JSON list of C-alpha atoms and ligand atoms in Angstrom, two decimals:
[
{"chain": "P", "resi": 1, "resn": "MET", "atom": "CA", "xyz": [17.98, 20.48, 3.37]},
{"chain": "P", "resi": 2, "resn": "ARG", "atom": "CA", "xyz": [16.46, 21.97, 0.27]},
{"chain": "P", "resi": 3, "resn": "LEU", "atom": "CA", "xyz": [17.96, 21.42, -3.17]},
{"chain": "P", "resi": 4, "resn": "ARG", "atom": "CA", "xyz": [16.77, 22.74, -6.49]},
{"chain": "P", "resi": 5, "resn": "VAL", "atom": "CA", "xyz": [17.57, 20.24, -9.23]},
{"chain": "P", "resi": 6, "resn": "ASN", "atom": "CA", "xyz": [16.59, 20.52, -12.87]},
{"chain": "P", "resi": 7, "resn": "GLY", "atom": "CA", "xyz": [13.96, 23.12, -12.08]},
{"chain": "P", "resi": 8, "resn": "THR", "atom": "CA", "xyz": [12.35, 21.24, -9.20]},
{"chain": "P", "resi": 9, "resn": "ASP", "atom": "CA", "xyz": [12.69, 21.92, -5.48]},
{"chain": "P", "resi": 10, "resn": "HIS", "atom": "CA", "xyz": [13.43, 18.93, -3.26]},
{"chain": "P", "resi": 11, "resn": "GLU", "atom": "CA", "xyz": [13.50, 18.50, 0.51]},
{"chain": "P", "resi": 12, "resn": "VAL", "atom": "CA", "xyz": [15.93, 15.81, 1.57]},
{"chain": "P", "resi": 13, "resn": "GLU", "atom": "CA", "xyz": [16.94, 14.57, 4.99]},
{"chain": "P", "resi": 14, "resn": "VAL", "atom": "CA", "xyz": [20.60, 13.62, 4.75]},
{"chain": "P", "resi": 15, "resn": "GLU", "atom": "CA", "xyz": [23.80, 14.18, 6.66]},
{"chain": "P", "resi": 16, "resn": "ASP", "atom": "CA", "xyz": [25.40, 17.53, 5.87]},
{"chain": "P", "resi": 17, "resn": "ASP", "atom": "CA", "xyz": [28.56, 15.87, 4.59]},
{"chain": "P", "resi": 18, "resn": "MET", "atom": "CA", "xyz": [26.80, 13.53, 2.17]},
{"chain": "P", "resi": 19, "resn": "PRO", "atom": "CA", "xyz": [28.19, 14.21, -1.30]},
{"chain": "P", "resi": 20, "resn": "LEU", "atom": "CA", "xyz": [25.81, 15.72, -3.81]},
{"chain": "P", "resi": 21, "resn": "LEU", "atom": "CA", "xyz": [26.29, 12.68, -6.07]},
{"chain": "P", "resi": 22, "resn": "TRP", "atom": "CA", "xyz": [24.85, 10.38, -3.41]},
{"chain": "P", "resi": 23, "resn": "VAL", "atom": "CA", "xyz": [21.88, 12.68, -2.86]},
{"chain": "P", "resi": 24, "resn": "LEU", "atom": "CA", "xyz": [21.15, 12.89, -6.56]},
{"chain": "P", "resi": 25, "resn": "ARG", "atom": "CA", "xyz": [21.40, 9.17, -7.21]},
{"chain": "P", "resi": 26, "resn": "ASP", "atom": "CA", "xyz": [20.23, 7.53, -3.99]},
{"chain": "P", "resi": 27, "resn": "GLU", "atom": "CA", "xyz": [17.78, 10.08, -2.58]},
{"chain": "P", "resi": 28, "resn": "LEU", "atom": "CA", "xyz": [16.35, 11.63, -5.72]},
{"chain": "P", "resi": 29, "resn": "GLY", "atom": "CA", "xyz": [16.79, 8.78, -8.21]},
{"chain": "P", "resi": 30, "resn": "ILE", "atom": "CA", "xyz": [18.61, 11.01, -10.69]},
{"chain": "P", "resi": 31, "resn": "THR", "atom": "CA", "xyz": [21.12, 8.54, -12.11]},
{"chain": "P", "resi": 32, "resn": "GLY", "atom": "CA", "xyz": [22.63, 10.41, -15.06]},
{"chain": "P", "resi": 33, "resn": "PRO", "atom": "CA", "xyz": [25.63, 11.51, -12.97]},
{"chain": "P", "resi": 34, "resn": "LYS", "atom": "CA", "xyz": [27.85, 8.45, -12.48]},
{"chain": "P", "resi": 35, "resn": "TYR", "atom": "CA", "xyz": [30.14, 7.24, -9.73]},
{"chain": "P", "resi": 36, "resn": "GLY", "atom": "CA", "xyz": [33.59, 6.61, -11.13]},
{"chain": "P", "resi": 37, "resn": "CYS", "atom": "CA", "xyz": [36.37, 7.32, -8.65]},
{"chain": "P", "resi": 38, "resn": "GLY", "atom": "CA", "xyz": [34.78, 9.24, -5.79]},
{"chain": "P", "resi": 39, "resn": "ILE", "atom": "CA", "xyz": [37.88, 11.42, -5.44]},
{"chain": "P", "resi": 40, "resn": "ALA", "atom": "CA", "xyz": [37.40, 14.10, -8.13]},
{"chain": "P", "resi": 41, "resn": "GLN", "atom": "CA", "xyz": [39.77, 12.39, -10.55]},
{"chain": "P", "resi": 42, "resn": "CYS", "atom": "CA", "xyz": [37.56, 11.10, -13.38]},
{"chain": "P", "resi": 43, "resn": "GLY", "atom": "CA", "xyz": [34.70, 13.52, -14.06]},
{"chain": "P", "resi": 44, "resn": "ALA", "atom": "CA", "xyz": [31.97, 10.88, -14.37]},
{"chain": "P", "resi": 45, "resn": "CYS", "atom": "CA", "xyz": [29.92, 12.65, -11.67]},
{"chain": "P", "resi": 46, "resn": "THR", "atom": "CA", "xyz": [30.05, 16.12, -13.26]},
{"chain": "P", "resi": 47, "resn": "VAL", "atom": "CA", "xyz": [26.96, 18.28, -12.88]},
{"chain": "P", "resi": 48, "resn": "HIS", "atom": "CA", "xyz": [26.36, 22.03, -12.95]},
{"chain": "P", "resi": 49, "resn": "VAL", "atom": "CA", "xyz": [25.74, 24.37, -10.05]},
{"chain": "P", "resi": 50, "resn": "ASP", "atom": "CA", "xyz": [24.41, 27.60, -11.53]},
{"chain": "P", "resi": 51, "resn": "GLY", "atom": "CA", "xyz": [25.89, 26.55, -14.86]},
{"chain": "P", "resi": 52, "resn": "VAL", "atom": "CA", "xyz": [29.37, 25.81, -13.58]},
{"chain": "P", "resi": 53, "resn": "ALA", "atom": "CA", "xyz": [30.72, 22.25, -13.81]},
{"chain": "P", "resi": 54, "resn": "VAL", "atom": "CA", "xyz": [31.44, 20.64, -10.45]},
{"chain": "P", "resi": 55, "resn": "ARG", "atom": "CA", "xyz": [32.46, 17.15, -9.36]},
{"chain": "P", "resi": 56, "resn": "SER", "atom": "CA", "xyz": [29.44, 16.06, -7.38]},
{"chain": "P", "resi": 57, "resn": "CYS", "atom": "CA", "xyz": [31.33, 13.24, -5.64]},
{"chain": "P", "resi": 58, "resn": "GLN", "atom": "CA", "xyz": [33.42, 15.79, -3.78]},
{"chain": "P", "resi": 59, "resn": "LEU", "atom": "CA", "xyz": [30.85, 18.50, -3.11]},
{"chain": "P", "resi": 60, "resn": "ALA", "atom": "CA", "xyz": [28.86, 18.11, 0.09]},
{"chain": "P", "resi": 61, "resn": "ALA", "atom": "CA", "xyz": [25.18, 18.57, -0.57]},
{"chain": "P", "resi": 62, "resn": "ALA", "atom": "CA", "xyz": [25.02, 21.08, 2.29]},
{"chain": "P", "resi": 63, "resn": "ASP", "atom": "CA", "xyz": [27.60, 23.23, 0.49]},
{"chain": "P", "resi": 64, "resn": "VAL", "atom": "CA", "xyz": [25.62, 23.49, -2.73]},
{"chain": "P", "resi": 65, "resn": "ASP", "atom": "CA", "xyz": [24.85, 27.14, -3.29]},
{"chain": "P", "resi": 66, "resn": "GLY", "atom": "CA", "xyz": [22.73, 27.40, -6.40]},
{"chain": "P", "resi": 67, "resn": "GLU", "atom": "CA", "xyz": [20.60, 25.39, -8.79]},
{"chain": "P", "resi": 68, "resn": "VAL", "atom": "CA", "xyz": [21.85, 21.96, -9.75]},
{"chain": "P", "resi": 69, "resn": "THR", "atom": "CA", "xyz": [21.53, 20.78, -13.33]},
{"chain": "P", "resi": 70, "resn": "THR", "atom": "CA", "xyz": [22.24, 17.20, -14.32]},
{"chain": "P", "resi": 71, "resn": "ILE", "atom": "CA", "xyz": [22.31, 15.64, -17.77]},
{"chain": "P", "resi": 72, "resn": "GLU", "atom": "CA", "xyz": [18.59, 14.97, -17.33]},
{"chain": "P", "resi": 73, "resn": "GLY", "atom": "CA", "xyz": [17.93, 18.72, -17.18]},
{"chain": "P", "resi": 74, "resn": "LEU", "atom": "CA", "xyz": [20.39, 19.99, -19.80]},
{"chain": "P", "resi": 75, "resn": "GLY", "atom": "CA", "xyz": [18.04, 19.65, -22.72]},
{"chain": "P", "resi": 76, "resn": "THR", "atom": "CA", "xyz": [14.85, 17.82, -23.61]},
{"chain": "P", "resi": 77, "resn": "PRO", "atom": "CA", "xyz": [14.26, 14.95, -26.06]},
{"chain": "P", "resi": 78, "resn": "GLN", "atom": "CA", "xyz": [12.52, 17.48, -28.27]},
{"chain": "P", "resi": 79, "resn": "ALA", "atom": "CA", "xyz": [15.21, 20.13, -27.92]},
{"chain": "P", "resi": 80, "resn": "LEU", "atom": "CA", "xyz": [18.61, 18.69, -27.16]},
{"chain": "P", "resi": 81, "resn": "HIS", "atom": "CA", "xyz": [21.32, 21.05, -25.94]},
{"chain": "P", "resi": 82, "resn": "ALA", "atom": "CA", "xyz": [23.81, 21.79, -28.74]},
{"chain": "P", "resi": 83, "resn": "VAL", "atom": "CA", "xyz": [26.42, 19.66, -26.96]},
{"chain": "P", "resi": 84, "resn": "GLN", "atom": "CA", "xyz": [24.04, 16.71, -26.68]},
{"chain": "P", "resi": 85, "resn": "GLN", "atom": "CA", "xyz": [23.15, 17.01, -30.38]},
{"chain": "P", "resi": 86, "resn": "ALA", "atom": "CA", "xyz": [26.83, 17.13, -31.33]},
{"chain": "P", "resi": 87, "resn": "TRP", "atom": "CA", "xyz": [27.41, 13.98, -29.26]},
{"chain": "P", "resi": 88, "resn": "VAL", "atom": "CA", "xyz": [24.64, 12.26, -31.23]},
{"chain": "P", "resi": 89, "resn": "ASP", "atom": "CA", "xyz": [25.92, 13.56, -34.56]},
{"chain": "P", "resi": 90, "resn": "HIS", "atom": "CA", "xyz": [29.43, 12.29, -33.85]},
{"chain": "P", "resi": 91, "resn": "GLN", "atom": "CA", "xyz": [28.20, 9.05, -32.22]},
{"chain": "P", "resi": 92, "resn": "VAL", "atom": "CA", "xyz": [30.64, 9.80, -29.40]},
{"chain": "P", "resi": 93, "resn": "ALA", "atom": "CA", "xyz": [29.56, 7.25, -26.82]},
{"chain": "P", "resi": 94, "resn": "GLN", "atom": "CA", "xyz": [30.97, 3.77, -26.64]},
{"chain": "P", "resi": 95, "resn": "CYS", "atom": "CA", "xyz": [30.00, 2.13, -23.32]},
{"chain": "P", "resi": 96, "resn": "GLY", "atom": "CA", "xyz": [28.58, 5.53, -22.32]},
{"chain": "P", "resi": 97, "resn": "TYR", "atom": "CA", "xyz": [29.54, 5.47, -18.67]},
{"chain": "P", "resi": 98, "resn": "CYS", "atom": "CA", "xyz": [31.64, 8.63, -18.73]},
{"chain": "P", "resi": 99, "resn": "GLN", "atom": "CA", "xyz": [29.55, 10.52, -21.23]},
{"chain": "P", "resi": 100, "resn": "SER", "atom": "CA", "xyz": [27.07, 12.39, -19.06]},
{"chain": "P", "resi": 101, "resn": "GLY", "atom": "CA", "xyz": [30.03, 13.88, -17.24]},
{"chain": "P", "resi": 102, "resn": "GLN", "atom": "CA", "xyz": [31.79, 14.66, -20.49]},
{"chain": "P", "resi": 103, "resn": "ILE", "atom": "CA", "xyz": [28.73, 16.45, -21.84]},
{"chain": "P", "resi": 104, "resn": "MET", "atom": "CA", "xyz": [28.17, 18.45, -18.66]},
{"chain": "P", "resi": 105, "resn": "GLN", "atom": "CA", "xyz": [31.82, 19.47, -18.63]},
{"chain": "P", "resi": 106, "resn": "ALA", "atom": "CA", "xyz": [31.69, 20.52, -22.29]},
{"chain": "P", "resi": 107, "resn": "ALA", "atom": "CA", "xyz": [28.45, 22.46, -21.91]},
{"chain": "P", "resi": 108, "resn": "SER", "atom": "CA", "xyz": [29.78, 24.47, -18.98]},
{"chain": "P", "resi": 109, "resn": "PHE", "atom": "CA", "xyz": [33.10, 25.07, -20.72]},
{"chain": "P", "resi": 110, "resn": "LEU", "atom": "CA", "xyz": [31.46, 26.35, -23.92]},
{"chain": "P", "resi": 111, "resn": "ASP", "atom": "CA", "xyz": [29.22, 28.62, -21.91]},
{"chain": "P", "resi": 112, "resn": "LEU", "atom": "CA", "xyz": [32.31, 30.24, -20.41]},
{"chain": "P", "resi": 113, "resn": "ASN", "atom": "CA", "xyz": [34.45, 30.04, -23.55]},
{"chain": "P", "resi": 114, "resn": "PRO", "atom": "CA", "xyz": [32.30, 29.99, -26.70]},
{"chain": "P", "resi": 115, "resn": "GLU", "atom": "CA", "xyz": [35.20, 30.23, -29.15]},
{"chain": "P", "resi": 116, "resn": "PRO", "atom": "CA", "xyz": [37.77, 27.79, -27.82]},
{"chain": "P", "resi": 117, "resn": "THR", "atom": "CA", "xyz": [41.01, 26.77, -29.45]},
{"chain": "P", "resi": 118, "resn": "ASP", "atom": "CA", "xyz": [41.89, 23.10, -29.77]},
{"chain": "P", "resi": 119, "resn": "GLU", "atom": "CA", "xyz": [44.32, 23.49, -26.90]},
{"chain": "P", "resi": 120, "resn": "GLN", "atom": "CA", "xyz": [41.65, 25.05, -24.70]},
{"chain": "P", "resi": 121, "resn": "ILE", "atom": "CA", "xyz": [39.24, 22.21, -25.51]},
{"chain": "P", "resi": 122, "resn": "ASP", "atom": "CA", "xyz": [41.87, 19.63, -24.60]},
{"chain": "P", "resi": 123, "resn": "ALA", "atom": "CA", "xyz": [42.69, 21.43, -21.36]},
{"chain": "P", "resi": 124, "resn": "ALA", "atom": "CA", "xyz": [39.04, 21.85, -20.39]},
{"chain": "P", "resi": 125, "resn": "MET", "atom": "CA", "xyz": [38.23, 18.21, -21.04]},
{"chain": "P", "resi": 126, "resn": "SER", "atom": "CA", "xyz": [41.44, 16.74, -19.64]},
{"chain": "P", "resi": 127, "resn": "GLY", "atom": "CA", "xyz": [39.91, 15.99, -16.24]},
{"chain": "P", "resi": 128, "resn": "ASN", "atom": "CA", "xyz": [37.18, 13.82, -17.74]},
{"chain": "P", "resi": 129, "resn": "LEU", "atom": "CA", "xyz": [38.47, 10.33, -18.31]},
{"chain": "P", "resi": 130, "resn": "CYS", "atom": "CA", "xyz": [37.11, 7.80, -20.80]},
{"chain": "P", "resi": 131, "resn": "ARG", "atom": "CA", "xyz": [38.28, 4.24, -20.47]},
{"chain": "P", "resi": 132, "resn": "CYS", "atom": "CA", "xyz": [36.88, 3.52, -23.94]},
{"chain": "P", "resi": 133, "resn": "GLY", "atom": "CA", "xyz": [39.15, 6.13, -25.49]},
{"chain": "P", "resi": 134, "resn": "THR", "atom": "CA", "xyz": [36.52, 8.23, -27.21]},
{"chain": "P", "resi": 135, "resn": "TYR", "atom": "CA", "xyz": [38.69, 11.34, -26.91]},
{"chain": "P", "resi": 136, "resn": "PRO", "atom": "CA", "xyz": [38.95, 12.09, -30.67]},
{"chain": "P", "resi": 137, "resn": "ARG", "atom": "CA", "xyz": [35.18, 12.04, -31.04]},
{"chain": "P", "resi": 138, "resn": "ILE", "atom": "CA", "xyz": [34.73, 14.11, -27.88]},
{"chain": "P", "resi": 139, "resn": "ARG", "atom": "CA", "xyz": [37.08, 16.76, -29.27]},
{"chain": "P", "resi": 140, "resn": "ALA", "atom": "CA", "xyz": [35.26, 16.79, -32.62]},
{"chain": "P", "resi": 141, "resn": "ALA", "atom": "CA", "xyz": [31.87, 17.03, -30.94]},
{"chain": "P", "resi": 142, "resn": "VAL", "atom": "CA", "xyz": [32.93, 19.94, -28.75]},
{"chain": "P", "resi": 143, "resn": "LYS", "atom": "CA", "xyz": [34.09, 21.78, -31.88]},
{"chain": "P", "resi": 144, "resn": "THR", "atom": "CA", "xyz": [30.79, 21.06, -33.62]},
{"chain": "P", "resi": 145, "resn": "ALA", "atom": "CA", "xyz": [28.83, 22.26, -30.60]},
{"chain": "P", "resi": 146, "resn": "ALA", "atom": "CA", "xyz": [30.92, 25.41, -30.37]},
{"chain": "P", "resi": 147, "resn": "ALA", "atom": "CA", "xyz": [30.24, 26.21, -34.03]},
{"chain": "P", "resi": 148, "resn": "LYS", "atom": "CA", "xyz": [26.52, 25.62, -33.57]},
{"chain": "P", "resi": 149, "resn": "LEU", "atom": "CA", "xyz": [26.37, 27.80, -30.48]},
{"chain": "P", "resi": 150, "resn": "GLN", "atom": "CA", "xyz": [28.13, 30.55, -32.44]},
{"chain": "P", "resi": 151, "resn": "GLY", "atom": "CA", "xyz": [25.61, 30.16, -35.25]},
{"chain": "P", "resi": 152, "resn": "VAL", "atom": "CA", "xyz": [28.32, 29.09, -37.72]},
{"chain": "N", "resi": 201, "resn": "FES", "atom": "S1", "xyz": [33.28, 10.10, -9.44]},
{"chain": "N", "resi": 201, "resn": "FES", "atom": "FE1", "xyz": [33.53, 12.21, -9.17]},
{"chain": "N", "resi": 201, "resn": "FES", "atom": "S2", "xyz": [35.32, 12.72, -10.28]},
{"chain": "N", "resi": 201, "resn": "FES", "atom": "FE2", "xyz": [35.21, 10.53, -10.38]},
{"chain": "N", "resi": 202, "resn": "FES", "atom": "S1", "xyz": [32.45, 5.77, -23.39]},
{"chain": "N", "resi": 202, "resn": "FES", "atom": "FE1", "xyz": [33.08, 4.13, -22.07]},
{"chain": "N", "resi": 202, "resn": "FES", "atom": "S2", "xyz": [34.15, 5.17, -20.49]},
{"chain": "N", "resi": 202, "resn": "FES", "atom": "FE2", "xyz": [33.79, 6.72, -21.94]}
]
């Protein structure tokens, strides 16, 4: 099958039911998306398909209909996405394992809802778990990113 990931086309020979996460990590060597639960309950594997956050552990690669973006393709070292910069500014990460999924979730959410309330931020991020408990810094970073994206 053919997959477009982070601006590059790839041909991969995998079973149709192989989850996108496996294809990204094991076939393409794109390891930003993490395996946490494998059952769409933690958010560690979150990537975008045409800008919309999806749980790549539960999406068959054959069902991907659009361009995949992972944390590796969200910004560049020279030009971080506003969400990535906010994560740096707030020093959000602790162990870091959940954070690529958190950032991808936040970036997609802010694209769809650029002026979120605190309640909307909490609801949007509630499916992304962090065993290190970085939730207060995540919330603050999402607010900072939202302000930056609005030019405030
Ligand atoms: S690994 Fe996909 S949601 Fe947990
Ligand atoms: S930073 Fe460790 S799991 Fe979230």
